[in-house]
Coordinates of C-alpha atoms in Angstrom, one line a residue:
Chain M
M502 CA -10.4 12.3 29.5
N503 CA -6.8 13.1 29.8
G504 CA -4.6 10.0 30.2
R505 CA -1.3 9.3 31.8
F506 CA 1.6 7.0 31.4
T507 CA 1.1 3.9 33.5
W508 CA 3.9 1.3 33.6
F509 CA 1.8 -0.9 31.2
N510 CA 1.4 1.9 28.7
T511 CA 5.1 3.0 28.9
T512 CA 6.3 -0.6 28.4
S513 CA 4.0 -1.4 25.4
L514 CA 4.8 2.0 23.7
T515 CA 8.5 1.4 24.2
V516 CA 8.4 -2.2 22.9
G517 CA 6.1 -1.2 20.0
F518 CA 8.3 1.6 18.8
V519 CA 11.5 -0.3 19.3
F520 CA 10.0 -3.0 17.1
L521 CA 9.1 -0.4 14.5
Y522 CA 12.3 1.6 14.5
L523 CA 15.1 -0.7 15.5
P524 CA 15.3 -2.5 12.1
I525 CA 15.5 0.8 10.3
L526 CA 18.1 2.2 12.7
L527 CA 20.3 -0.9 12.3
L528 CA 20.0 -0.7 8.5
V529 CA 21.2 3.0 8.7
L530 CA 24.0 2.1 11.2
F531 CA 25.4 -0.7 8.9
S532 CA 25.5 1.5 5.9
F533 CA 28.5 3.2 7.6
N534 CA 30.2 -0.1 8.2
E535 CA 33.8 -0.6 7.1
S536 CA 33.3 -4.3 6.4
R537 CA 31.5 -5.9 3.4
L538 CA 29.4 -7.9 5.9
V539 CA 26.2 -6.1 7.0
T540 CA 26.1 -7.9 10.3
V541 CA 29.5 -7.5 11.9
W542 CA 30.7 -4.0 12.9
A543 CA 34.2 -3.2 11.7
G544 CA 34.5 0.5 12.1
F545 CA 33.0 3.7 10.7
S546 CA 33.4 4.4 7.0
T547 CA 31.5 6.2 4.2
K548 CA 33.0 4.2 1.4
W549 CA 29.7 2.5 0.4
Y550 CA 28.3 5.9 -0.3
V551 CA 31.2 6.7 -2.6
E552 CA 30.8 3.4 -4.3
L553 CA 27.1 4.0 -4.7
F554 CA 27.7 7.4 -6.4
K555 CA 30.2 5.8 -8.7
D556 CA 27.7 3.2 -9.9
K557 CA 26.1 4.6 -13.0
A558 CA 23.4 1.9 -13.1
F559 CA 22.0 3.1 -9.7
L560 CA 22.1 6.7 -10.8
D561 CA 20.3 5.9 -14.0
A562 CA 17.6 4.0 -12.1
A563 CA 17.3 6.8 -9.7
L564 CA 16.8 9.3 -12.5
V565 CA 14.1 7.1 -14.2
T566 CA 12.3 6.6 -10.8
F567 CA 12.2 10.3 -10.0
R568 CA 11.0 11.2 -13.5
V569 CA 8.3 8.6 -13.3
A570 CA 7.3 9.7 -9.8
L571 CA 7.1 13.4 -10.6
L572 CA 5.1 13.0 -13.7
S573 CA 2.8 10.3 -12.4
A574 CA 2.1 12.1 -9.1
T575 CA 1.2 15.3 -10.9
V576 CA -1.2 13.7 -13.4
A577 CA -2.6 11.4 -10.7
T578 CA -3.3 14.3 -8.4
I579 CA -5.2 16.2 -11.2
L580 CA -7.2 13.1 -12.2
G581 CA -7.8 12.2 -8.6
T582 CA -9.0 15.6 -7.7
L583 CA -11.4 15.5 -10.6
A584 CA -12.6 12.1 -9.5
A585 CA -13.1 13.4 -6.0
V586 CA -15.2 16.3 -7.2
V587 CA -17.3 13.8 -9.3
M588 CA -17.8 11.6 -6.3
V589 CA -18.7 14.3 -3.8
R590 CA -20.4 16.9 -6.0
A591 CA -21.7 15.5 -9.3
G592 CA -24.8 13.9 -7.8
R593 CA -26.4 11.1 -9.8
F594 CA -25.2 10.1 -13.2
K595 CA -25.3 6.9 -15.3
G596 CA -22.7 4.4 -14.1
R597 CA -22.0 6.1 -10.7
T598 CA -21.7 2.8 -8.9
L599 CA -19.2 1.5 -11.4
F600 CA -17.2 4.7 -11.0
S601 CA -16.9 4.6 -7.3
G602 CA -16.2 0.8 -7.5
M603 CA -13.3 1.6 -9.9
I604 CA -12.0 4.2 -7.5
Y605 CA -12.0 1.9 -4.4
A606 CA -11.1 -1.4 -6.0
P607 CA -7.5 -0.6 -6.9
L608 CA -6.9 0.2 -3.2
V609 CA -7.3 -3.4 -2.2
M610 CA -6.3 -5.0 -5.4
P611 CA -3.2 -7.2 -5.1
E612 CA -0.3 -5.5 -7.0
V613 CA 0.5 -8.8 -8.9
I614 CA -3.0 -8.6 -10.5
T615 CA -2.9 -4.9 -11.3
G616 CA 0.6 -5.3 -12.8
L617 CA -0.3 -8.4 -14.9
S618 CA -3.5 -6.9 -16.2
L619 CA -1.8 -3.7 -17.3
L620 CA 1.0 -5.5 -18.9
L621 CA -1.5 -7.6 -20.9
L622 CA -3.3 -4.5 -22.0
F623 CA 0.0 -2.9 -23.2
V624 CA 0.8 -6.1 -25.1
A625 CA -2.6 -6.3 -26.7
M626 CA -2.3 -2.7 -27.8
G627 CA 1.1 -3.3 -29.2
V628 CA 2.8 -0.4 -27.3
S629 CA 6.5 -0.8 -26.5
R630 CA 7.1 -1.0 -22.8
G631 CA 9.3 1.3 -20.8
F632 CA 9.2 4.7 -19.1
W633 CA 5.7 5.6 -20.5
T634 CA 4.0 2.4 -19.6
I635 CA 5.3 2.5 -16.0
T636 CA 4.1 6.1 -15.8
L637 CA 0.6 5.2 -17.1
A638 CA 0.4 2.3 -14.6
H639 CA 1.5 4.5 -11.7
I640 CA -1.0 7.2 -12.6
T641 CA -3.8 4.7 -12.6
F642 CA -3.3 3.3 -9.1
S643 CA -2.1 6.6 -7.5
M644 CA -5.2 8.5 -8.8
C645 CA -7.4 6.3 -6.7
Y646 CA -5.5 7.1 -3.5
A647 CA -5.4 10.8 -4.4
A648 CA -9.2 10.7 -5.0
V649 CA -9.8 9.2 -1.6
V650 CA -7.6 11.7 0.1
V651 CA -9.1 14.7 -1.6
S652 CA -12.7 13.5 -1.3
S653 CA -12.4 13.0 2.5
R654 CA -11.6 16.7 2.8
L655 CA -14.2 17.8 0.2
V656 CA -17.0 16.1 2.1
T657 CA -16.5 18.5 5.0
F658 CA -16.2 21.5 2.8
D659 CA -18.7 24.3 3.5
T660 CA -20.5 25.0 0.2
S661 CA -21.9 28.3 1.4
L662 CA -18.5 29.8 0.8
E663 CA -18.8 29.0 -2.9
E664 CA -22.4 30.4 -2.9
A665 CA -21.1 33.6 -1.4
A666 CA -18.5 33.9 -4.2
T667 CA -21.1 33.4 -6.9
D668 CA -23.5 35.9 -5.2
L669 CA -20.6 38.4 -5.4
G670 CA -20.3 37.8 -9.2
C671 CA -18.1 34.9 -9.7
T672 CA -18.9 32.2 -12.3
P673 CA -19.0 28.7 -10.7
F674 CA -15.7 28.0 -12.3
Q675 CA -14.1 31.1 -11.0
A676 CA -15.6 30.4 -7.5
F677 CA -14.0 26.9 -7.7
L678 CA -10.6 28.3 -8.7
K679 CA -10.6 31.2 -6.2
V680 CA -12.4 29.8 -3.2
T681 CA -12.6 26.0 -3.2
L682 CA -9.1 25.2 -4.6
P683 CA -7.1 27.3 -2.1
I684 CA -9.0 25.8 0.8
M685 CA -8.5 22.3 -0.6
A686 CA -4.8 22.9 -1.2
P687 CA -3.4 21.0 1.9
A688 CA -5.5 17.9 0.9
I689 CA -4.3 18.2 -2.7
I690 CA -0.7 18.5 -1.6
S691 CA -0.9 15.5 0.6
A692 CA -2.5 13.6 -2.3
W693 CA 0.4 14.6 -4.4
L694 CA 2.9 13.5 -1.7
L695 CA 1.2 10.2 -1.3
S696 CA 1.1 9.5 -5.0
F697 CA 4.8 10.5 -5.3
T698 CA 5.9 8.0 -2.6
L699 CA 3.6 5.3 -3.9
S700 CA 5.3 5.6 -7.2
L701 CA 8.8 5.8 -5.7
D702 CA 8.1 2.7 -3.7
D703 CA 6.5 0.4 -6.3
L704 CA 8.3 -2.7 -7.3
V705 CA 5.7 -5.2 -8.5
I706 CA 3.7 -3.0 -11.0
A707 CA 6.8 -1.5 -12.4
S708 CA 8.4 -4.9 -12.9
F709 CA 5.4 -6.1 -14.9
T710 CA 4.9 -2.9 -17.0
S711 CA 8.6 -2.0 -17.7
G712 CA 10.6 -3.1 -20.7
P713 CA 14.2 -3.2 -21.5
G714 CA 16.0 0.1 -20.8
A715 CA 13.7 1.3 -18.1
T716 CA 14.7 0.1 -14.7
T717 CA 13.4 1.8 -11.6
L718 CA 15.2 2.0 -8.3
P719 CA 13.1 -0.6 -6.5
M720 CA 13.7 -3.0 -9.4
K721 CA 17.4 -2.4 -9.1
I722 CA 17.3 -2.9 -5.3
Y723 CA 15.3 -6.0 -5.7
S724 CA 17.6 -7.6 -8.2
Q725 CA 20.6 -6.7 -6.0
V726 CA 19.0 -8.0 -2.8
R727 CA 18.2 -11.4 -4.5
L728 CA 21.9 -11.8 -5.1
G729 CA 22.7 -11.1 -1.4
V730 CA 22.8 -8.3 1.2
T731 CA 25.4 -5.6 0.4
P732 CA 26.2 -2.4 2.3
K733 CA 25.6 -0.4 -0.9
I734 CA 21.9 -1.1 -0.6
N735 CA 22.1 0.0 3.0
A736 CA 23.7 3.3 1.9
L737 CA 21.0 3.8 -0.8
S738 CA 18.3 2.9 1.7
T739 CA 19.7 5.4 4.2
I740 CA 19.6 8.2 1.6
L741 CA 16.0 7.3 0.6
I742 CA 14.8 7.2 4.2
G743 CA 16.5 10.5 4.9
I744 CA 14.7 12.2 2.0
V745 CA 11.3 10.7 3.0
T746 CA 11.7 11.6 6.7
I747 CA 12.7 15.2 5.9
G748 CA 9.7 15.5 3.4
V749 CA 7.2 14.1 5.9
L750 CA 8.4 16.3 8.7
V751 CA 8.4 19.5 6.5
A752 CA 4.9 18.6 5.2
S753 CA 3.5 18.0 8.7
Y754 CA 5.1 21.3 9.9
L755 CA 3.5 23.2 7.0
T756 CA 0.0 21.7 7.5
R757 CA 0.2 22.4 11.3
R758 CA 1.2 26.0 10.6
S759 CA -1.6 26.5 8.0
E760 CA -4.1 24.9 10.5
A761 CA -3.0 27.3 13.2
R762 CA -3.3 30.2 10.8
R763 CA -6.7 29.1 9.8
K764 CA -7.8 29.0 13.5
V765 CA -6.5 32.5 14.0
D766 CA -8.4 33.7 10.9
E767 CA -11.6 32.1 12.2
L768 CA -11.2 33.7 15.6
L769 CA -10.6 37.1 14.0
A770 CA -13.7 36.6 11.8
E771 CA -15.9 35.8 14.7
S772 CA -14.8 38.7 16.9
Chain P
M1435 CA -24.7 24.0 -23.2
D1436 CA -21.3 25.1 -22.0
R1437 CA -21.9 23.9 -18.5
K1438 CA -23.2 20.6 -19.7
F1439 CA -20.1 20.0 -21.7
G1440 CA -18.0 20.9 -18.7
R1441 CA -19.8 18.4 -16.6
F1442 CA -19.4 15.8 -19.3
L1443 CA -15.7 16.5 -19.4
L1444 CA -15.4 16.5 -15.6
I1445 CA -17.0 13.1 -15.3
G1446 CA -15.7 11.7 -18.5
L1447 CA -12.0 12.2 -18.1
P1448 CA -11.4 10.1 -14.9
Y1449 CA -14.1 7.7 -15.9
F1450 CA -12.6 7.0 -19.3
W1451 CA -9.1 6.7 -17.8
L1452 CA -10.2 4.1 -15.3
L1453 CA -12.3 2.2 -17.8
V1454 CA -9.4 1.8 -20.2
L1455 CA -6.6 1.3 -17.7
F1456 CA -8.4 -0.6 -15.0
L1457 CA -11.6 -2.4 -16.2
V1458 CA -10.6 -3.3 -19.8
P1459 CA -7.3 -4.9 -18.6
F1460 CA -9.3 -7.3 -16.4
G1461 CA -11.4 -8.3 -19.5
I1462 CA -8.1 -9.1 -21.2
V1463 CA -6.8 -11.1 -18.2
F1464 CA -10.0 -13.2 -18.3
K1465 CA -9.7 -13.7 -22.1
I1466 CA -6.1 -14.8 -21.9
S1467 CA -6.8 -17.1 -19.0
L1468 CA -9.0 -19.0 -21.5
S1469 CA -6.3 -19.1 -24.2
D1470 CA -3.4 -21.6 -24.8
V1471 CA 0.2 -20.9 -24.3
A1472 CA 2.2 -20.6 -27.5
I1473 CA 5.8 -20.0 -28.5
A1474 CA 5.2 -16.7 -30.2
I1475 CA 4.9 -13.0 -29.5
P1476 CA 2.7 -12.4 -27.6
P1477 CA 3.1 -15.9 -26.1
Y1478 CA -0.5 -17.1 -26.2
T1479 CA -3.1 -18.1 -28.8
P1480 CA -5.6 -17.3 -30.2
T1481 CA -5.1 -13.5 -30.6
F1482 CA -7.8 -11.2 -31.7
D1483 CA -7.3 -10.0 -35.3
L1484 CA -9.3 -6.7 -35.7
S1485 CA -8.9 -6.7 -39.5
A1486 CA -10.7 -10.1 -39.8
G1487 CA -13.8 -8.5 -38.2
W1488 CA -16.7 -10.8 -37.3
E1489 CA -15.0 -13.9 -38.6
G1490 CA -12.0 -13.0 -36.5
L1491 CA -14.2 -12.7 -33.4
K1492 CA -15.8 -16.1 -34.1
S1493 CA -12.5 -17.9 -34.5
L1494 CA -11.3 -16.1 -31.3
I1495 CA -14.2 -17.4 -29.3
S1496 CA -14.0 -20.9 -30.6
G1497 CA -10.3 -21.0 -29.6
L1498 CA -11.1 -20.3 -26.0
D1499 CA -11.6 -23.0 -23.4
F1500 CA -11.4 -23.6 -19.6
E1501 CA -8.3 -25.9 -20.0
N1502 CA -6.1 -23.7 -17.7
Y1503 CA -8.6 -23.8 -14.9
I1504 CA -8.9 -27.6 -15.1
W1505 CA -5.1 -27.6 -15.1
L1506 CA -5.2 -25.5 -11.9
T1507 CA -7.4 -27.9 -10.1
E1508 CA -5.4 -31.0 -11.2
D1509 CA -2.0 -29.7 -10.2
D1510 CA -2.0 -29.5 -6.3
I1511 CA 0.7 -26.8 -6.2
Y1512 CA -2.0 -24.2 -6.9
W1513 CA -4.4 -25.5 -4.3
K1514 CA -1.6 -25.5 -1.8
S1515 CA -0.7 -22.0 -2.7
Y1516 CA -4.2 -20.6 -2.2
L1517 CA -4.7 -22.5 1.1
S1518 CA -1.2 -21.5 2.4
S1519 CA -1.8 -17.9 1.5
L1520 CA -5.1 -17.9 3.5
R1521 CA -3.3 -19.6 6.4
I1522 CA -0.3 -17.3 6.4
A1523 CA -2.5 -14.2 6.0
G1524 CA -4.8 -15.4 8.8
I1525 CA -2.0 -16.2 11.3
S1526 CA -0.2 -12.9 10.5
T1527 CA -3.5 -11.0 11.1
I1528 CA -3.9 -12.5 14.5
L1529 CA -0.2 -11.8 15.4
T1530 CA -0.6 -8.2 14.1
L1531 CA -3.6 -7.8 16.3
L1532 CA -1.7 -9.1 19.3
V1533 CA 1.2 -6.7 18.7
G1534 CA -1.0 -3.7 17.6
Y1535 CA -3.7 -3.8 20.3
P1536 CA -1.5 -2.9 23.3
L1537 CA 0.3 -0.3 21.3
A1538 CA -3.0 1.3 20.1
Y1539 CA -4.5 1.1 23.6
S1540 CA -1.4 2.8 25.2
M1541 CA -1.5 5.5 22.5
A1542 CA -5.1 6.2 23.3
K1543 CA -4.5 6.3 27.0
A1544 CA -1.4 8.6 26.7
P1545 CA -1.6 12.3 27.7
S1546 CA -3.5 14.1 25.0
E1547 CA -0.5 16.4 24.2
W1548 CA 1.5 13.3 23.3
R1549 CA -1.0 11.7 21.0
P1550 CA -0.2 13.7 17.8
T1551 CA 3.5 12.8 18.1
L1552 CA 2.8 9.1 18.8
L1553 CA 0.4 9.0 15.8
M1554 CA 3.1 10.6 13.6
L1555 CA 5.6 8.0 14.8
I1556 CA 3.2 5.2 13.7
I1557 CA 2.6 6.8 10.3
L1558 CA 6.2 7.7 9.5
P1559 CA 7.5 4.2 8.7
F1560 CA 4.5 3.7 6.4
W1561 CA 6.0 6.5 4.2
T1562 CA 9.4 4.8 4.0
S1563 CA 9.9 2.3 1.2
F1564 CA 8.2 -1.1 1.8
L1565 CA 11.0 -2.9 0.0
I1566 CA 13.6 -1.3 2.2
R1567 CA 11.8 -2.2 5.4
V1568 CA 11.5 -5.8 4.3
Y1569 CA 15.2 -5.7 3.3
A1570 CA 16.1 -4.5 6.8
W1571 CA 14.9 -7.7 8.3
I1572 CA 17.2 -9.9 6.1
G1573 CA 20.3 -8.7 8.0
I1574 CA 18.6 -9.3 11.3
L1575 CA 17.1 -12.7 10.7
K1576 CA 20.0 -14.3 8.7
T1577 CA 21.7 -17.4 10.3
E1578 CA 24.8 -15.2 11.0
G1579 CA 22.5 -12.2 11.5
L1580 CA 22.1 -9.8 14.4
L1581 CA 19.2 -11.6 16.1
N1582 CA 21.2 -14.9 16.2
Q1583 CA 24.3 -13.1 17.4
L1584 CA 22.2 -11.6 20.3
L1585 CA 20.6 -14.9 21.2
M1586 CA 23.9 -16.7 21.2
F1587 CA 25.6 -13.9 23.2
V1588 CA 22.8 -14.0 25.9
G1589 CA 23.1 -17.8 25.9
V1590 CA 19.5 -18.6 24.9
V1591 CA 20.7 -20.9 22.1
D1592 CA 24.0 -22.6 21.4
E1593 CA 23.6 -22.8 17.6
P1594 CA 22.2 -20.2 15.3
L1595 CA 18.5 -20.7 14.5
Q1596 CA 17.3 -20.9 11.0
I1597 CA 14.8 -18.1 10.8
L1598 CA 15.3 -16.4 7.4
N1599 CA 13.6 -18.4 4.6
T1600 CA 11.0 -19.9 6.9
D1601 CA 7.3 -19.1 7.4
T1602 CA 8.3 -17.5 10.7
A1603 CA 10.3 -14.8 8.8
V1604 CA 7.2 -14.2 6.6
Y1605 CA 5.0 -13.7 9.7
I1606 CA 7.5 -11.2 11.2
G1607 CA 7.7 -9.4 7.8
I1608 CA 3.9 -9.1 7.5
V1609 CA 3.4 -8.0 11.1
Y1610 CA 6.1 -5.4 10.8
S1611 CA 4.9 -4.0 7.4
Y1612 CA 1.2 -3.9 8.1
L1613 CA 1.3 -2.8 11.8
P1614 CA 0.3 0.8 11.0
F1615 CA -2.8 -0.5 9.2
M1616 CA -3.9 -2.3 12.3
V1617 CA -3.0 0.3 14.9
L1618 CA -4.7 3.3 13.2
P1619 CA -8.3 1.9 13.2
L1620 CA -7.8 0.5 16.7
Y1621 CA -6.5 3.8 17.9
S1622 CA -9.5 5.8 16.5
A1623 CA -11.9 3.3 18.1
L1624 CA -10.2 3.3 21.5
E1625 CA -9.7 7.1 21.5
K1626 CA -13.4 7.7 21.2
L1627 CA -14.1 5.5 24.2
D1628 CA -16.0 7.3 27.0
G1629 CA -13.9 7.0 30.2
S1630 CA -17.0 7.3 32.5
L1631 CA -18.1 3.8 31.2
L1632 CA -15.0 2.3 32.8
E1633 CA -15.5 4.2 36.0
A1634 CA -19.1 2.9 36.1
A1635 CA -17.9 -0.6 35.6
Q1636 CA -15.4 -0.3 38.4
D1637 CA -18.0 1.3 40.7
L1638 CA -20.2 -1.7 40.0
G1639 CA -17.4 -4.0 41.2
C1640 CA -15.4 -4.9 38.2
T1641 CA -11.6 -5.2 38.5
S1642 CA -9.8 -3.2 35.9
I1643 CA -9.0 -6.4 33.9
E1644 CA -12.7 -7.4 34.0
A1645 CA -13.6 -3.9 33.0
F1646 CA -11.3 -4.1 30.0
W1647 CA -12.8 -7.4 28.8
K1648 CA -16.4 -6.4 29.4
V1649 CA -16.3 -2.7 28.4
T1650 CA -13.2 -1.6 26.5
F1651 CA -12.6 -4.6 24.2
P1652 CA -16.3 -5.1 23.0
L1653 CA -16.5 -1.3 22.2
S1654 CA -13.2 -1.4 20.3
M1655 CA -14.6 -4.2 18.0
P1656 CA -15.2 -2.0 15.0
G1657 CA -11.5 -1.1 15.1
V1658 CA -10.5 -4.8 15.6
I1659 CA -12.5 -5.8 12.5
A1660 CA -11.4 -2.9 10.3
G1661 CA -7.7 -3.4 11.2
S1662 CA -8.0 -7.2 10.6
F1663 CA -9.4 -6.8 7.2
L1664 CA -6.8 -4.1 6.2
V1665 CA -4.1 -6.6 7.1
F1666 CA -5.7 -9.8 5.9
I1667 CA -6.8 -8.7 2.4
P1668 CA -3.4 -7.3 1.1
A1669 CA -1.5 -10.1 2.9
I1670 CA -3.2 -12.8 0.8
G1671 CA -1.7 -11.4 -2.5
E1672 CA 1.6 -10.4 -1.0
F1673 CA 4.7 -11.0 -3.2
V1674 CA 7.7 -9.1 -1.8
I1675 CA 7.6 -10.5 1.8
P1676 CA 7.3 -14.2 1.0
D1677 CA 9.8 -13.8 -1.9
L1678 CA 12.6 -12.1 0.1
L1679 CA 11.9 -13.5 3.6
G1680 CA 10.2 -16.9 2.9
G1681 CA 11.9 -20.1 1.9
S1682 CA 11.5 -22.1 -1.3
D1683 CA 8.7 -24.1 0.4
T1684 CA 6.8 -21.0 1.4
K1685 CA 3.9 -21.1 -1.1
M1686 CA 1.9 -17.9 -1.5
I1687 CA -0.3 -17.2 -4.5
G1688 CA 1.3 -13.9 -5.3
K1689 CA 4.7 -15.7 -5.6
T1690 CA 3.2 -18.5 -7.7
L1691 CA 1.7 -16.0 -10.1
W1692 CA 5.0 -14.1 -10.4
A1693 CA 6.9 -17.4 -11.0
E1694 CA 4.3 -18.6 -13.6
F1695 CA 4.7 -15.3 -15.4
F1696 CA 8.4 -14.4 -15.2
S1697 CA 10.1 -17.8 -14.9
N1698 CA 7.7 -20.2 -16.8
R1699 CA 6.5 -17.5 -19.1
D1700 CA 3.1 -19.2 -19.1
W1701 CA 0.9 -16.1 -19.5
P1702 CA -2.5 -18.0 -19.8
V1703 CA -1.9 -20.0 -16.5
A1704 CA -0.7 -16.8 -14.8
S1705 CA -3.9 -15.1 -15.9
A1706 CA -6.0 -18.0 -14.6
V1707 CA -4.2 -17.8 -11.2
A1708 CA -5.0 -14.1 -11.2
V1709 CA -8.7 -14.6 -11.9
L1710 CA -9.0 -17.2 -9.1
L1711 CA -7.2 -15.0 -6.7
L1712 CA -9.6 -12.2 -7.5
L1713 CA -12.5 -14.5 -6.8
L1714 CA -10.9 -15.5 -3.5
L1715 CA -10.5 -11.8 -2.5
I1716 CA -14.1 -10.8 -3.4
I1717 CA -15.5 -12.5 -0.3
P1718 CA -13.4 -10.7 2.3
I1719 CA -13.7 -7.4 0.4
V1720 CA -17.5 -7.5 0.3
L1721 CA -17.6 -8.4 4.0
F1722 CA -15.3 -5.5 4.8
Q1723 CA -17.4 -3.0 2.8
N1724 CA -20.6 -4.2 4.5
Q1725 CA -19.0 -3.8 7.9
Q1726 CA -17.7 -0.3 7.0
E1727 CA -21.1 0.7 5.9
R1728 CA -22.7 -0.6 9.1
A1729 CA -20.1 1.2 11.2
Q1730 CA -21.0 4.5 9.3
E1731 CA -24.7 4.0 9.9
A1732 CA -24.0 3.4 13.6
E1733 CA -22.1 6.7 13.8
K1734 CA -25.1 8.7 12.6

């Protein structure tokens, strides 16, 4: 059934999207405000961006955050993909229920509990806290999201393609590398992107697991926000929102293009 | 032999990772929740001394007790935090449903060439930082903030309203942050709806509003339930929203745990709060999983 825009639909879509986007737009607008106040408009200025880039503490935090996010997203995607293969393909093995429980539980676990429990582990093991402990913590919760994303695609994967490859002389491992992995690539890329943004975004778990010397951007933003609202935070937020928006748009463009190409290939194969 | 080893490695690697970094930490939380607070590093006693072997384990066990849990039942701040978390999460879930339903309904009814774009617009805010989205509301809800400026300009109120640092601000924050979690399952339930059922209802004499309540709404129930759980469960343990938008009298358990840990530095009590929060969450999580399984069975 093809729908249409009635007045009710148009109104509720407009109200809904204004509610979702207006706060973000206002945040971006006031990052260009001349005044120190973030609620009274006093003319256009980019001085808060200049101040932001002069602030070494923010740049350091940004560097730590990106390093943690890059490393944790990469390891989490590898472990998550392995976990997805185990859940979908490995069949029965001892402790399977526990395994899938451990994959799904972190998704609904309150961050304060995950953070506290990991911190207590690191203390009990006597490791010094900082960059590496944050990274380990982020890998642990991101890999579960990655596993869910990859396994939802792996379930619909046609295994006869792999069988064809092994019939043609591939070892199962080669078949996996040459056939399965390329087809799974879009799901693996979106798992990586999700893990990356989750790590970039996390305040609570990083606060618990970090030590002196390792401050991430969300921790820095949080401590500033607690002191009061400043246009510098608006400027920083605008930059982060810009990066994420461009990233998501590019990713969705790429997946749409590869979907389109796949459909063309399928049509050619059938004809 | 080689394949067997490969399979062992494939299963073992993620399994071992999750055991060490997810399951074992919970054991430690439980153990420390039975310990006593101490002025030491780490700040609790007893600690487990591996070199003491069996004797060490015995002295560890004899040092554990349920004191912290008794303390939690005696001091009513914890009870109030748990109850108020449930209340705030419950009210926010209903509000999110009220905001999300018309939105999801209109998306599902929009021309089909529009739907991918609308869906994208719902998901996009979910990718931008949670902290930044909560922060954006501070400037709007402040006493001298944009909402109060607007209300006074229009003439609805003469004096600025106190919205920031109240429970109302927390509701707004939760509805705003969790709206995509509500809209997506609702949308997928409503999009599948067979339009001919509505036509049949109208042929049989229903007005379109009656048809909505008798046909559309009951058929969208799986989406309503899934969306409500996806908002309710994380909202209970929420920390950032009550901390930044709520007031000093907004008690939520995530905030209490944070304060117990970072301000009071009482690790054993913080651990006991975490164990009880986990027990509180198990009920809705199990209910949610059962409902999801039933929904999957129904699809087959």
